[in-house]
PDB file of C-alpha atoms and ligand atoms in Angstrom:
ATOM      1  CA  MET A 134    -286.940 -10.777-132.507  1.00 95.00           C
ATOM      2  CA  LYS A 135    -288.262  -7.371-133.723  1.00 97.00           C
ATOM      3  CA  ILE A 136    -285.317  -5.051-134.677  1.00 98.00           C
ATOM      4  CA  ILE A 137    -285.438  -1.221-135.948  1.00 98.00           C
ATOM      5  CA  VAL A 138    -282.410   0.372-137.463  1.00 98.00           C
ATOM      6  CA  PRO A 139    -282.535   4.030-137.643  1.00 98.00           C
ATOM      7  CA  ILE A 140    -280.050   5.057-140.841  1.00 98.00           C
ATOM      8  CA  LYS A 141    -279.016   8.580-141.864  1.00 97.00           C
ATOM      9  CA  GLN A 142    -278.178   9.856-145.431  1.00 95.00           C
ATOM     10  CA  VAL A 143    -275.172  11.648-145.440  1.00 93.00           C
ATOM     11  CA  PRO A 144    -273.104  13.694-148.224  1.00 89.00           C
ATOM     12  CA  GLU A 145    -270.393  11.397-149.870  1.00 84.00           C
ATOM     13  CA  THR A 146    -267.715  13.370-148.752  1.00 72.00           C
ATOM     14  CA  SER A 147    -265.206  13.918-145.869  1.00 64.00           C
ATOM     15  CA  ASN A 148    -265.297  17.492-146.628  1.00 63.00           C
ATOM     16  CA  VAL A 149    -268.756  18.645-145.388  1.00 68.00           C
ATOM     17  CA  LYS A 150    -269.546  22.050-146.651  1.00 72.00           C
ATOM     18  CA  MET A 151    -271.646  24.656-144.323  1.00 74.00           C
ATOM     19  CA  ASP A 152    -273.581  27.527-145.120  1.00 75.00           C
ATOM     20  CA  MET A 153    -271.852  30.156-143.023  1.00 74.00           C
ATOM     21  CA  ASN A 154    -274.774  32.431-142.751  1.00 74.00           C
ATOM     22  CA  THR A 155    -277.403  29.994-141.857  1.00 71.00           C
ATOM     23  CA  GLY A 156    -275.280  27.204-140.048  1.00 68.00           C
ATOM     24  CA  THR A 157    -276.784  24.389-142.058  1.00 69.00           C
ATOM     25  CA  MET A 158    -275.263  21.867-144.278  1.00 70.00           C
ATOM     26  CA  VAL A 159    -274.891  22.637-148.032  1.00 74.00           C
ATOM     27  CA  ARG A 160    -276.212  19.392-149.438  1.00 70.00           C
ATOM     28  CA  GLU A 161    -276.513  20.388-153.188  1.00 74.00           C
ATOM     29  CA  GLY A 162    -274.224  18.819-155.571  1.00 75.00           C
ATOM     30  CA  VAL A 163    -273.118  16.283-153.374  1.00 79.00           C
ATOM     31  CA  GLU A 164    -273.910  12.512-153.812  1.00 84.00           C
ATOM     32  CA  PRO A 165    -275.916  10.866-150.897  1.00 89.00           C
ATOM     33  CA  ILE A 166    -274.799   7.579-149.372  1.00 94.00           C
ATOM     34  CA  VAL A 167    -276.044   5.663-146.420  1.00 96.00           C
ATOM     35  CA  ASN A 168    -274.047   7.032-143.311  1.00 96.00           C
ATOM     36  CA  PRO A 169    -270.941   4.410-143.593  1.00 96.00           C
ATOM     37  CA  LEU A 170    -271.320   3.494-140.080  1.00 97.00           C
ATOM     38  CA  ASP A 171    -274.820   2.582-140.339  1.00 98.00           C
ATOM     39  CA  LEU A 172    -273.999  -0.280-142.570  1.00 98.00           C
ATOM     40  CA  TYR A 173    -272.622  -2.009-139.424  1.00 98.00           C
ATOM     41  CA  ALA A 174    -275.972  -1.545-137.804  1.00 98.00           C
ATOM     42  CA  ILE A 175    -277.749  -2.682-140.697  1.00 98.00           C
ATOM     43  CA  GLU A 176    -275.365  -5.883-140.868  1.00 98.00           C
ATOM     44  CA  GLU A 177    -275.680  -6.671-136.990  1.00 98.00           C
ATOM     45  CA  ALA A 178    -279.570  -6.621-137.195  1.00 98.00           C
ATOM     46  CA  VAL A 179    -279.741  -8.968-140.185  1.00 98.00           C
ATOM     47  CA  ASN A 180    -277.418 -11.244-138.577  1.00 97.00           C
ATOM     48  CA  LEU A 181    -279.461 -11.301-135.522  1.00 97.00           C
ATOM     49  CA  LYS A 182    -282.571 -11.817-137.431  1.00 97.00           C
ATOM     50  CA  GLU A 183    -280.808 -14.780-139.351  1.00 97.00           C
ATOM     51  CA  LYS A 184    -279.847 -16.286-136.000  1.00 96.00           C
ATOM     52  CA  HIS A 185    -282.979 -15.940-134.017  1.00 96.00           C
ATOM     53  CA  GLY A 186    -285.930 -15.164-136.313  1.00 96.00           C
ATOM     54  CA  GLY A 187    -288.011 -12.115-136.708  1.00 96.00           C
ATOM     55  CA  GLU A 188    -287.932  -8.772-138.700  1.00 97.00           C
ATOM     56  CA  VAL A 189    -285.736  -5.877-139.299  1.00 98.00           C
ATOM     57  CA  ILE A 190    -287.203  -2.304-140.310  1.00 98.00           C
ATOM     58  CA  ALA A 191    -285.150   0.550-141.499  1.00 98.00           C
ATOM     59  CA  ILE A 192    -286.346   3.863-140.624  1.00 98.00           C
ATOM     60  CA  SER A 193    -284.810   7.378-141.725  1.00 98.00           C
ATOM     61  CA  MET A 194    -285.877  10.965-141.252  1.00 98.00           C
ATOM     62  CA  GLY A 195    -284.719  13.044-144.321  1.00 96.00           C
ATOM     63  CA  PRO A 196    -285.380  14.427-147.835  1.00 94.00           C
ATOM     64  CA  GLN A 197    -287.522  12.145-150.465  1.00 94.00           C
ATOM     65  CA  LYS A 198    -283.941  10.856-151.662  1.00 93.00           C
ATOM     66  CA  ALA A 199    -283.620   9.337-148.162  1.00 95.00           C
ATOM     67  CA  GLY A 200    -285.828   6.552-149.611  1.00 95.00           C
ATOM     68  CA  PHE A 201    -282.739   5.277-151.648  1.00 95.00           C
ATOM     69  CA  ALA A 202    -280.958   4.653-148.195  1.00 96.00           C
ATOM     70  CA  ILE A 203    -283.941   2.654-147.088  1.00 97.00           C
ATOM     71  CA  LYS A 204    -283.836   0.747-150.344  1.00 97.00           C
ATOM     72  CA  GLU A 205    -280.188   0.087-149.683  1.00 96.00           C
ATOM     73  CA  ALA A 206    -280.936  -1.463-146.282  1.00 97.00           C
ATOM     74  CA  ILE A 207    -283.686  -3.523-147.791  1.00 97.00           C
ATOM     75  CA  SER A 208    -281.265  -4.865-150.615  1.00 97.00           C
ATOM     76  CA  MET A 209    -278.667  -5.794-147.641  1.00 97.00           C
ATOM     77  CA  GLY A 210    -281.573  -7.935-146.053  1.00 97.00           C
ATOM     78  CA  CYS A 211    -283.659  -5.714-144.107  1.00 98.00           C
ATOM     79  CA  ASP A 212    -287.505  -6.461-144.396  1.00 97.00           C
ATOM     80  CA  ASP A 213    -289.167  -3.368-144.581  1.00 97.00           C
ATOM     81  CA  GLY A 214    -288.514   0.456-144.377  1.00 97.00           C
ATOM     82  CA  ILE A 215    -290.268   3.903-143.283  1.00 98.00           C
ATOM     83  CA  LEU A 216    -289.130   7.122-144.591  1.00 98.00           C
ATOM     84  CA  LEU A 217    -289.865   9.964-142.649  1.00 98.00           C
ATOM     85  CA  THR A 218    -290.066  13.184-144.686  1.00 98.00           C
ATOM     86  CA  ASN A 219    -291.692  16.516-144.529  1.00 98.00           C
ATOM     87  CA  LYS A 220    -290.933  20.160-144.839  1.00 97.00           C
ATOM     88  CA  ALA A 221    -291.824  20.340-141.107  1.00 97.00           C
ATOM     89  CA  PHE A 222    -288.860  18.109-140.286  1.00 97.00           C
ATOM     90  CA  ALA A 223    -286.151  20.303-142.189  1.00 94.00           C
ATOM     91  CA  GLY A 224    -283.486  21.761-139.594  1.00 92.00           C
ATOM     92  CA  SER A 225    -284.202  19.363-136.706  1.00 96.00           C
ATOM     93  CA  ASP A 226    -281.436  19.153-134.492  1.00 96.00           C
ATOM     94  CA  THR A 227    -280.407  16.257-132.461  1.00 97.00           C
ATOM     95  CA  TRP A 228    -283.082  16.537-129.982  1.00 98.00           C
ATOM     96  CA  SER A 229    -285.689  17.154-132.480  1.00 98.00           C
ATOM     97  CA  THR A 230    -284.305  14.193-134.637  1.00 98.00           C
ATOM     98  CA  SER A 231    -284.515  11.708-131.890  1.00 98.00           C
ATOM     99  CA  TYR A 232    -287.900  12.848-131.114  1.00 98.00           C
ATOM    100  CA  VAL A 233    -289.535  12.202-134.717  1.00 98.00           C
ATOM    101  CA  LEU A 234    -287.634   8.781-134.925  1.00 98.00           C
ATOM    102  CA  SER A 235    -289.045   8.002-131.435  1.00 98.00           C
ATOM    103  CA  GLN A 236    -292.488   8.772-132.531  1.00 98.00           C
ATOM    104  CA  ALA A 237    -292.446   6.736-135.525  1.00 98.00           C
ATOM    105  CA  ILE A 238    -291.083   3.701-133.208  1.00 98.00           C
ATOM    106  CA  ARG A 239    -293.773   4.172-131.073  1.00 97.00           C
ATOM    107  CA  LYS A 240    -296.104   4.074-134.003  1.00 96.00           C
ATOM    108  CA  ILE A 241    -294.452   0.620-135.133  1.00 94.00           C
ATOM    109  CA  ASP A 242    -295.511  -0.546-131.665  1.00 80.00           C
ATOM    110  CA  HIS A 243    -293.717  -3.656-130.516  1.00 92.00           C
ATOM    111  CA  PHE A 244    -289.911  -3.863-130.941  1.00 97.00           C
ATOM    112  CA  ASP A 245    -287.301  -5.496-129.141  1.00 97.00           C
ATOM    113  CA  VAL A 246    -283.956  -3.977-129.998  1.00 98.00           C
ATOM    114  CA  ILE A 247    -283.012  -0.631-131.715  1.00 98.00           C
ATOM    115  CA  ILE A 248    -279.440  -0.492-133.355  1.00 98.00           C
ATOM    116  CA  CYS A 249    -278.113   2.698-134.479  1.00 98.00           C
ATOM    117  CA  GLY A 250    -274.685   3.656-135.804  1.00 98.00           C
ATOM    118  CA  GLU A 251    -272.176   5.120-133.489  1.00 97.00           C
ATOM    119  CA  ARG A 252    -272.170   8.413-135.144  1.00 96.00           C
ATOM    120  CA  ALA A 253    -273.133  10.242-138.546  1.00 95.00           C
ATOM    121  CA  THR A 254    -270.068  11.293-140.679  1.00 91.00           C
ATOM    122  CA  ASP A 255    -271.869  14.654-141.270  1.00 87.00           C
ATOM    123  CA  GLY A 256    -273.320  15.915-137.942  1.00 87.00           C
ATOM    124  CA  ASP A 257    -270.963  13.519-136.030  1.00 89.00           C
ATOM    125  CA  THR A 258    -272.541  14.184-132.559  1.00 94.00           C
ATOM    126  CA  GLY A 259    -273.342  10.501-131.560  1.00 96.00           C
ATOM    127  CA  GLN A 260    -276.332  11.854-129.817  1.00 97.00           C
ATOM    128  CA  VAL A 261    -279.222  10.674-132.039  1.00 98.00           C
ATOM    129  CA  GLY A 262    -279.143   7.022-130.378  1.00 98.00           C
ATOM    130  CA  PRO A 263    -279.165   7.900-126.809  1.00 98.00           C
ATOM    131  CA  GLY A 264    -281.748  10.393-127.775  1.00 98.00           C
ATOM    132  CA  ILE A 265    -284.124   7.852-128.995  1.00 98.00           C
ATOM    133  CA  ALA A 266    -283.634   5.806-125.899  1.00 98.00           C
ATOM    134  CA  ALA A 267    -284.170   8.727-123.754  1.00 98.00           C
ATOM    135  CA  TRP A 268    -287.683   9.495-125.481  1.00 98.00           C
ATOM    136  CA  LEU A 269    -288.697   6.028-125.378  1.00 98.00           C
ATOM    137  CA  ASP A 270    -287.534   5.682-121.568  1.00 98.00           C
ATOM    138  CA  ILE A 271    -285.754   2.301-122.643  1.00 98.00           C
ATOM    139  CA  PRO A 272    -282.265   1.323-121.392  1.00 98.00           C
ATOM    140  CA  PHE A 273    -279.277   2.168-123.841  1.00 98.00           C
ATOM    141  CA  LEU A 274    -275.621   1.068-124.400  1.00 98.00           C
ATOM    142  CA  THR A 275    -273.208   2.858-126.885  1.00 98.00           C
ATOM    143  CA  TYR A 276    -269.935   1.607-128.486  1.00 98.00           C
ATOM    144  CA  ILE A 277    -271.035  -2.010-128.607  1.00 98.00           C
ATOM    145  CA  SER A 278    -268.367  -4.183-130.358  1.00 98.00           C
ATOM    146  CA  CYS A 279    -269.785  -7.560-130.188  1.00 98.00           C
ATOM    147  CA  ILE A 280    -273.413  -8.911-129.242  1.00 98.00           C
ATOM    148  CA  ARG A 281    -272.423 -12.093-127.170  1.00 97.00           C
ATOM    149  CA  ASP A 282    -275.708 -13.798-126.353  1.00 97.00           C
ATOM    150  CA  VAL A 283    -279.574 -12.902-126.898  1.00 97.00           C
ATOM    151  CA  GLY A 284    -281.842 -14.237-124.051  1.00 95.00           C
ATOM    152  CA  GLU A 285    -285.281 -13.981-123.455  1.00 93.00           C
ATOM    153  CA  ASN A 286    -285.232 -11.059-121.661  1.00 96.00           C
ATOM    154  CA  ASN A 287    -281.799  -9.589-121.992  1.00 97.00           C
ATOM    155  CA  ILE A 288    -278.734  -9.497-124.358  1.00 98.00           C
ATOM    156  CA  THR A 289    -275.057  -9.786-123.327  1.00 98.00           C
ATOM    157  CA  VAL A 290    -272.955  -7.304-124.935  1.00 98.00           C
ATOM    158  CA  GLU A 291    -269.188  -6.083-125.336  1.00 98.00           C
ATOM    159  CA  ARG A 292    -268.557  -2.728-124.983  1.00 98.00           C
ATOM    160  CA  MET A 293    -265.633  -0.888-126.273  1.00 96.00           C
ATOM    161  CA  ILE A 294    -263.827   1.399-123.611  1.00 95.00           C
ATOM    162  CA  GLU A 295    -260.586   3.574-123.475  1.00 91.00           C
ATOM    163  CA  ASN A 296    -258.371   0.477-122.533  1.00 91.00           C
ATOM    164  CA  GLY A 297    -260.228  -2.625-123.596  1.00 94.00           C
ATOM    165  CA  TYR A 298    -263.657  -4.241-123.430  1.00 96.00           C
ATOM    166  CA  GLU A 299    -266.378  -4.502-120.696  1.00 97.00           C
ATOM    167  CA  THR A 300    -269.367  -7.127-120.888  1.00 98.00           C
ATOM    168  CA  LEU A 301    -272.796  -5.958-119.915  1.00 98.00           C
ATOM    169  CA  ASP A 302    -276.235  -7.066-119.855  1.00 98.00           C
ATOM    170  CA  ILE A 303    -278.860  -4.961-120.756  1.00 98.00           C
ATOM    171  CA  GLU A 304    -282.577  -5.612-120.630  1.00 98.00           C
ATOM    172  CA  ILE A 305    -284.869  -6.016-123.637  1.00 98.00           C
ATOM    173  CA  PRO A 306    -286.275  -3.720-125.266  1.00 97.00           C
ATOM    174  CA  CYS A 307    -283.316  -1.664-125.394  1.00 98.00           C
ATOM    175  CA  LEU A 308    -281.189   0.470-127.900  1.00 98.00           C
ATOM    176  CA  LEU A 309    -277.565  -0.018-128.735  1.00 98.00           C
ATOM    177  CA  THR A 310    -275.025   1.811-130.802  1.00 98.00           C
ATOM    178  CA  VAL A 311    -272.572  -0.236-132.647  1.00 98.00           C
ATOM    179  CA  VAL A 312    -268.777   0.531-133.624  1.00 97.00           C
ATOM    180  CA  LYS A 313    -267.050  -0.706-136.705  1.00 96.00           C
ATOM    181  CA  GLU A 314    -265.258  -3.485-135.094  1.00 96.00           C
ATOM    182  CA  ILE A 315    -268.476  -5.474-134.506  1.00 98.00           C
ATOM    183  CA  ASN A 316    -268.450  -7.016-138.051  1.00 97.00           C
ATOM    184  CA  TYR A 317    -267.912  -6.693-141.836  1.00 97.00           C
ATOM    185  CA  PRO A 318    -271.055  -5.306-143.671  1.00 97.00           C
ATOM    186  CA  ARG A 319    -272.404  -7.386-146.427  1.00 96.00           C
ATOM    187  CA  LEU A 320    -272.688  -5.947-150.095  1.00 95.00           C
ATOM    188  CA  PRO A 321    -276.364  -5.901-151.280  1.00 94.00           C
ATOM    189  CA  THR A 322    -277.254  -9.077-153.167  1.00 92.00           C
ATOM    190  CA  LEU A 323    -278.861  -8.874-156.581  1.00 95.00           C
ATOM    191  CA  GLY A 324    -281.930 -10.638-155.282  1.00 94.00           C
ATOM    192  CA  GLY A 325    -282.237  -7.930-152.460  1.00 95.00           C
ATOM    193  CA  LYS A 326    -281.982  -5.118-155.041  1.00 96.00           C
ATOM    194  CA  LEU A 327    -284.668  -6.424-157.012  1.00 96.00           C
ATOM    195  CA  ARG A 328    -286.776  -6.834-154.026  1.00 96.00           C
ATOM    196  CA  ALA A 329    -286.268  -3.249-152.787  1.00 96.00           C
ATOM    197  CA  LYS A 330    -286.724  -1.882-156.292  1.00 96.00           C
ATOM    198  CA  SER A 331    -290.183  -3.498-156.384  1.00 96.00           C
ATOM    199  CA  MET A 332    -291.210  -2.453-152.635  1.00 95.00           C
ATOM    200  CA  GLU A 333    -293.257   0.576-151.932  1.00 95.00           C
ATOM    201  CA  ILE A 334    -291.743   2.560-148.858  1.00 96.00           C
ATOM    202  CA  ALA A 335    -294.152   3.665-146.358  1.00 97.00           C
ATOM    203  CA  THR A 336    -293.796   7.675-145.956  1.00 98.00           C
ATOM    204  CA  TRP A 337    -294.754   9.004-142.860  1.00 98.00           C
ATOM    205  CA  GLY A 338    -295.273  12.978-141.767  1.00 98.00           C
ATOM    206  CA  PRO A 339    -295.711  14.735-138.697  1.00 98.00           C
ATOM    207  CA  GLU A 340    -299.551  13.838-138.513  1.00 97.00           C
ATOM    208  CA  GLU A 341    -298.949  10.053-138.999  1.00 97.00           C
ATOM    209  CA  ILE A 342    -296.487   9.965-136.197  1.00 98.00           C
ATOM    210  CA  GLU A 343    -298.488  12.480-133.863  1.00 97.00           C
ATOM    211  CA  ALA A 344    -295.690  14.486-133.722  1.00 98.00           C
ATOM    212  CA  LYS A 345    -295.967  17.831-131.776  1.00 98.00           C
ATOM    213  CA  LYS A 346    -295.367  20.759-133.912  1.00 96.00           C
ATOM    214  CA  GLU A 347    -293.420  22.697-131.248  1.00 97.00           C
ATOM    215  CA  ASN A 348    -290.773  19.737-131.259  1.00 97.00           C
ATOM    216  CA  ILE A 349    -289.760  19.554-134.612  1.00 97.00           C
ATOM    217  CA  GLY A 350    -287.832  21.074-137.156  1.00 96.00           C
ATOM    218  CA  LEU A 351    -285.579  24.362-137.094  1.00 93.00           C
ATOM    219  CA  HIS A 352    -288.056  26.072-134.756  1.00 94.00           C
ATOM    220  CA  GLY A 353    -288.518  22.962-132.735  1.00 96.00           C
ATOM    221  CA  SER A 354    -284.854  22.684-132.291  1.00 96.00           C
ATOM    222  CA  PRO A 355    -282.920  24.033-129.118  1.00 96.00           C
ATOM    223  CA  THR A 356    -279.661  23.954-130.622  1.00 93.00           C
ATOM    224  CA  ARG A 357    -278.458  27.269-132.331  1.00 87.00           C
ATOM    225  CA  VAL A 358    -275.291  27.144-134.610  1.00 84.00           C
ATOM    226  CA  VAL A 359    -273.973  30.616-133.394  1.00 86.00           C
ATOM    227  CA  LYS A 360    -270.664  30.502-135.514  1.00 83.00           C
ATOM    228  CA  ILE A 361    -268.872  28.147-137.807  1.00 79.00           C
ATOM    229  CA  SER A 362    -265.138  28.105-138.399  1.00 79.00           C
ATOM    230  CA  THR A 363    -262.906  25.999-140.264  1.00 74.00           C
ATOM    231  CA  PRO A 364    -259.914  25.119-137.596  1.00 76.00           C
ATOM    232  CA  LYS A 365    -256.613  26.355-138.952  1.00 78.00           C
ATOM    233  CA  VAL A 366    -254.082  23.348-138.520  1.00 74.00           C
ATOM    234  CA  SER A 367    -250.680  24.677-137.867  1.00 75.00           C
ATOM    235  CA  ARG A 368    -247.825  22.470-137.027  1.00 75.00           C
ATOM    236  CA  ASN A 369    -244.390  24.200-136.743  1.00 75.00           C
ATOM    237  CA  GLY A 370    -242.287  20.857-136.340  1.00 80.00           C
ATOM    238  CA  ASP A 371    -238.579  21.069-135.351  1.00 83.00           C
ATOM    239  CA  ILE A 372    -236.713  18.370-137.017  1.00 86.00           C
ATOM    240  CA  ARG A 373    -233.263  17.075-135.867  1.00 86.00           C
ATOM    241  CA  VAL A 374    -231.155  14.902-138.108  1.00 90.00           C
ATOM    242  CA  PRO A 375    -228.577  13.472-135.436  1.00 91.00           C
ATOM    243  CA  ASN A 376    -225.201  12.499-136.764  1.00 93.00           C
ATOM    244  CA  SER A 377    -223.650  10.888-133.635  1.00 94.00           C
ATOM    245  CA  GLU A 378    -224.682   9.238-130.421  1.00 94.00           C
ATOM    246  CA  ASN A 379    -223.948  12.530-128.749  1.00 94.00           C
ATOM    247  CA  GLU A 380    -225.947  14.398-130.897  1.00 93.00           C
ATOM    248  CA  LEU A 381    -228.852  11.952-130.518  1.00 95.00           C
ATOM    249  CA  ASN A 382    -228.681  12.075-126.730  1.00 95.00           C
ATOM    250  CA  ALA A 383    -228.550  15.890-126.800  1.00 94.00           C
ATOM    251  CA  ALA A 384    -231.686  15.737-128.966  1.00 93.00           C
ATOM    252  CA  ILE A 385    -233.374  13.251-126.720  1.00 94.00           C
ATOM    253  CA  ASN A 386    -232.695  15.432-123.712  1.00 94.00           C
ATOM    254  CA  GLU A 387    -234.314  18.530-125.709  1.00 92.00           C
ATOM    255  CA  LEU A 388    -237.192  16.599-126.296  1.00 93.00           C
ATOM    256  CA  ILE A 389    -237.560  15.632-122.770  1.00 93.00           C
ATOM    257  CA  VAL A 390    -237.111  19.312-121.224  1.00 93.00           C
ATOM    258  CA  PHE A 391    -239.783  20.475-123.814  1.00 90.00           C
ATOM    259  CA  LEU A 392    -242.304  17.865-122.995  1.00 91.00           C
ATOM    260  CA  GLU A 393    -241.667  18.622-119.239  1.00 91.00           C
ATOM    261  CA  ARG A 394    -242.042  22.225-120.002  1.00 91.00           C
ATOM    262  CA  LYS A 395    -245.451  21.445-121.317  1.00 87.00           C
ATOM    263  CA  GLY A 396    -246.474  19.303-118.671  1.00 87.00           C
ATOM    264  CA  THR A 397    -246.861  16.009-120.456  1.00 83.00           C
ATOM    265  CA  LEU A 398    -244.116  14.120-118.883  1.00 78.00           C
TER     266      LEU A 398
HETATM  267  P1  LIG B 881    -275.514  11.082-134.850  1.00 58.20           P
HETATM  268  O1  LIG B 881    -276.318  11.414-133.673  1.00 58.20           O
HETATM  269  O2  LIG B 881    -274.049  11.246-134.683  1.00 58.20           O
HETATM  270  O3  LIG B 881    -276.224   9.808-135.405  1.00 58.20           O
HETATM  271  C1  LIG B 881    -275.797   8.728-134.527  1.00 58.20           C
HETATM  272  C2  LIG B 881    -276.926   7.628-135.348  1.00 58.20           C
HETATM  273  O4  LIG B 881    -278.354   8.099-135.205  1.00 58.20           O
HETATM  274  C3  LIG B 881    -276.757   7.424-136.728  1.00 58.20           C
HETATM  275  O5  LIG B 881    -275.724   6.342-137.022  1.00 58.20           O
HETATM  276  C4  LIG B 881    -278.042   6.662-137.076  1.00 58.20           C
HETATM  277  O6  LIG B 881    -278.288   5.305-136.624  1.00 58.20           O
HETATM  278  C5  LIG B 881    -278.996   7.644-136.430  1.00 58.20           C
HETATM  279  N1  LIG B 881    -279.636   8.869-136.872  1.00 58.20           N
HETATM  280  C6  LIG B 881    -279.044  10.071-136.790  1.00 58.20           C
HETATM  281  N2  LIG B 881    -279.697  11.013-137.546  1.00 58.20           N
HETATM  282  C7  LIG B 881    -280.504  10.054-138.332  1.00 58.20           C
HETATM  283  C8  LIG B 881    -281.702  10.378-139.099  1.00 58.20           C
HETATM  284  N3  LIG B 881    -282.037  11.551-139.557  1.00 58.20           N
HETATM  285  N4  LIG B 881    -282.589   9.269-139.486  1.00 58.20           N
HETATM  286  C9  LIG B 881    -282.478   7.992-139.148  1.00 58.20           C
HETATM  287  N5  LIG B 881    -281.518   7.821-138.169  1.00 58.20           N
HETATM  288  C10 LIG B 881    -280.406   8.849-137.874  1.00 58.20           C
HETATM  289  N6  LIG B 881    -277.196  19.024-133.954  1.00 58.20           N
HETATM  290  C11 LIG B 881    -277.161  19.178-132.693  1.00 58.20           C
HETATM  291  O7  LIG B 881    -278.175  18.936-132.008  1.00 58.20           O
HETATM  292  N7  LIG B 881    -276.404  19.575-132.022  1.00 58.20           N
HETATM  293  C12 LIG B 881    -274.893  20.096-132.575  1.00 58.20           C
HETATM  294  O8  LIG B 881    -274.252  20.412-131.617  1.00 58.20           O
HETATM  295  C13 LIG B 881    -275.072  19.879-134.126  1.00 58.20           C
HETATM  296  N8  LIG B 881    -273.796  20.177-134.451  1.00 58.20           N
HETATM  297  C14 LIG B 881    -273.882  20.091-136.093  1.00 58.20           C
HETATM  298  C15 LIG B 881    -272.515  20.449-136.724  1.00 58.20           C
HETATM  299  C16 LIG B 881    -272.278  20.171-137.935  1.00 58.20           C
HETATM  300  C17 LIG B 881    -270.919  20.320-138.366  1.00 58.20           C
HETATM  301  C18 LIG B 881    -273.751  19.626-138.718  1.00 58.20           C
HETATM  302  C19 LIG B 881    -273.633  19.240-140.213  1.00 58.20           C
HETATM  303  C20 LIG B 881    -274.845  19.404-137.859  1.00 58.20           C
HETATM  304  C21 LIG B 881    -274.781  19.645-136.682  1.00 58.20           C
HETATM  305  N9  LIG B 881    -276.237  19.235-136.228  1.00 58.20           N
HETATM  306  C22 LIG B 881    -276.278  19.374-134.782  1.00 58.20           C
HETATM  307  C23 LIG B 881    -277.304  18.763-136.535  1.00 58.20           C
HETATM  308  C24 LIG B 881    -277.414  17.461-137.016  1.00 58.20           C
HETATM  309  O9  LIG B 881    -276.861  17.003-138.134  1.00 58.20           O
HETATM  310  C25 LIG B 881    -278.734  16.815-136.910  1.00 58.20           C
HETATM  311  O10 LIG B 881    -279.251  16.965-135.581  1.00 58.20           O
HETATM  312  C26 LIG B 881    -278.812  15.512-137.394  1.00 58.20           C
HETATM  313  O11 LIG B 881    -280.240  15.173-137.640  1.00 58.20           O
HETATM  314  C27 LIG B 881    -278.449  14.142-136.566  1.00 58.20           C
HETATM  315  O12 LIG B 881    -277.307  14.692-135.877  1.00 58.20           O
HETATM  316  P2  LIG B 881    -275.843  13.832-135.979  1.00 58.20           P
HETATM  317  O13 LIG B 881    -275.691  13.947-137.690  1.00 58.20           O
HETATM  318  O14 LIG B 881    -275.002  14.006-135.143  1.00 58.20           O
HETATM  319  O15 LIG B 881    -276.292  12.124-136.093  1.00 58.20           O
END
């Protein structure tokens, strides 16, 4: 089984800072890490390889530093990695990012499954996985919480929905995005770290993946961030401390009237 895991390097902070003028993210001075939700994708891919044989290849589009993300994936059990890095890729939106990743996957040639994280903790759109599948014209399923069975031509999965789970079959080759309920990511091993350290990571640019110039980078991206603002969180709570049953009932009635007025009851 050949499994590809696209991983993104993100800033190690929940407080993502934006450049208000350019609409892009400020990466300077922030330690990069592997997108935490991609660790579940790596774990699931390595699990599948351990059960069914084959190989796992991690790919990442980003600056040179994203090579560390690939090395971490290898130290967790991935067999190989490819870094997609070039100035021409800078400023890519989800459409362009998915295009670049899909072109790299085409170059890898044969694959059975692509496993992505649910979303990246910085951009947070969750669009790249389905985007890759669209470019490659393969089926995809999102929010996968369990891979139940792997057959010769299809995979049976459990998908998280609002009120529970649904069990679905998907044809191979396919793309899955996984949620954190799927597994518990392992820590990199010492042996894995040593292997990753000694490995040369292949680096591909637009020419290697035969990417169309008009589809990549800021100029190839149809998304325009028009305005960025920080939402103001303002909660004007109304606290009641009832001292008797009558006061409690009165407070409950008041709450019911309030919720009815808001149309939530
Ligand atoms: P997601 O789609 O959330 O990532 C899902 C999965 O795709 C990841 O778990 C990983 O498996 C894979 N993946 C994602 N990026 C990579 C990568 N570079 N290399 C390898 N695998 C990857 N772009 C838009 O097109 N539309 C927007 O509305 C938009 N809004 C943004 C808002 C903010 C605040 C920021 C910081 C960025 C925004 N972007 C937007 C840009 C966005 O960060 C990039 O397009 C980015 O390359 C991928 O999108 P994402 O972070 O949302 O990834």
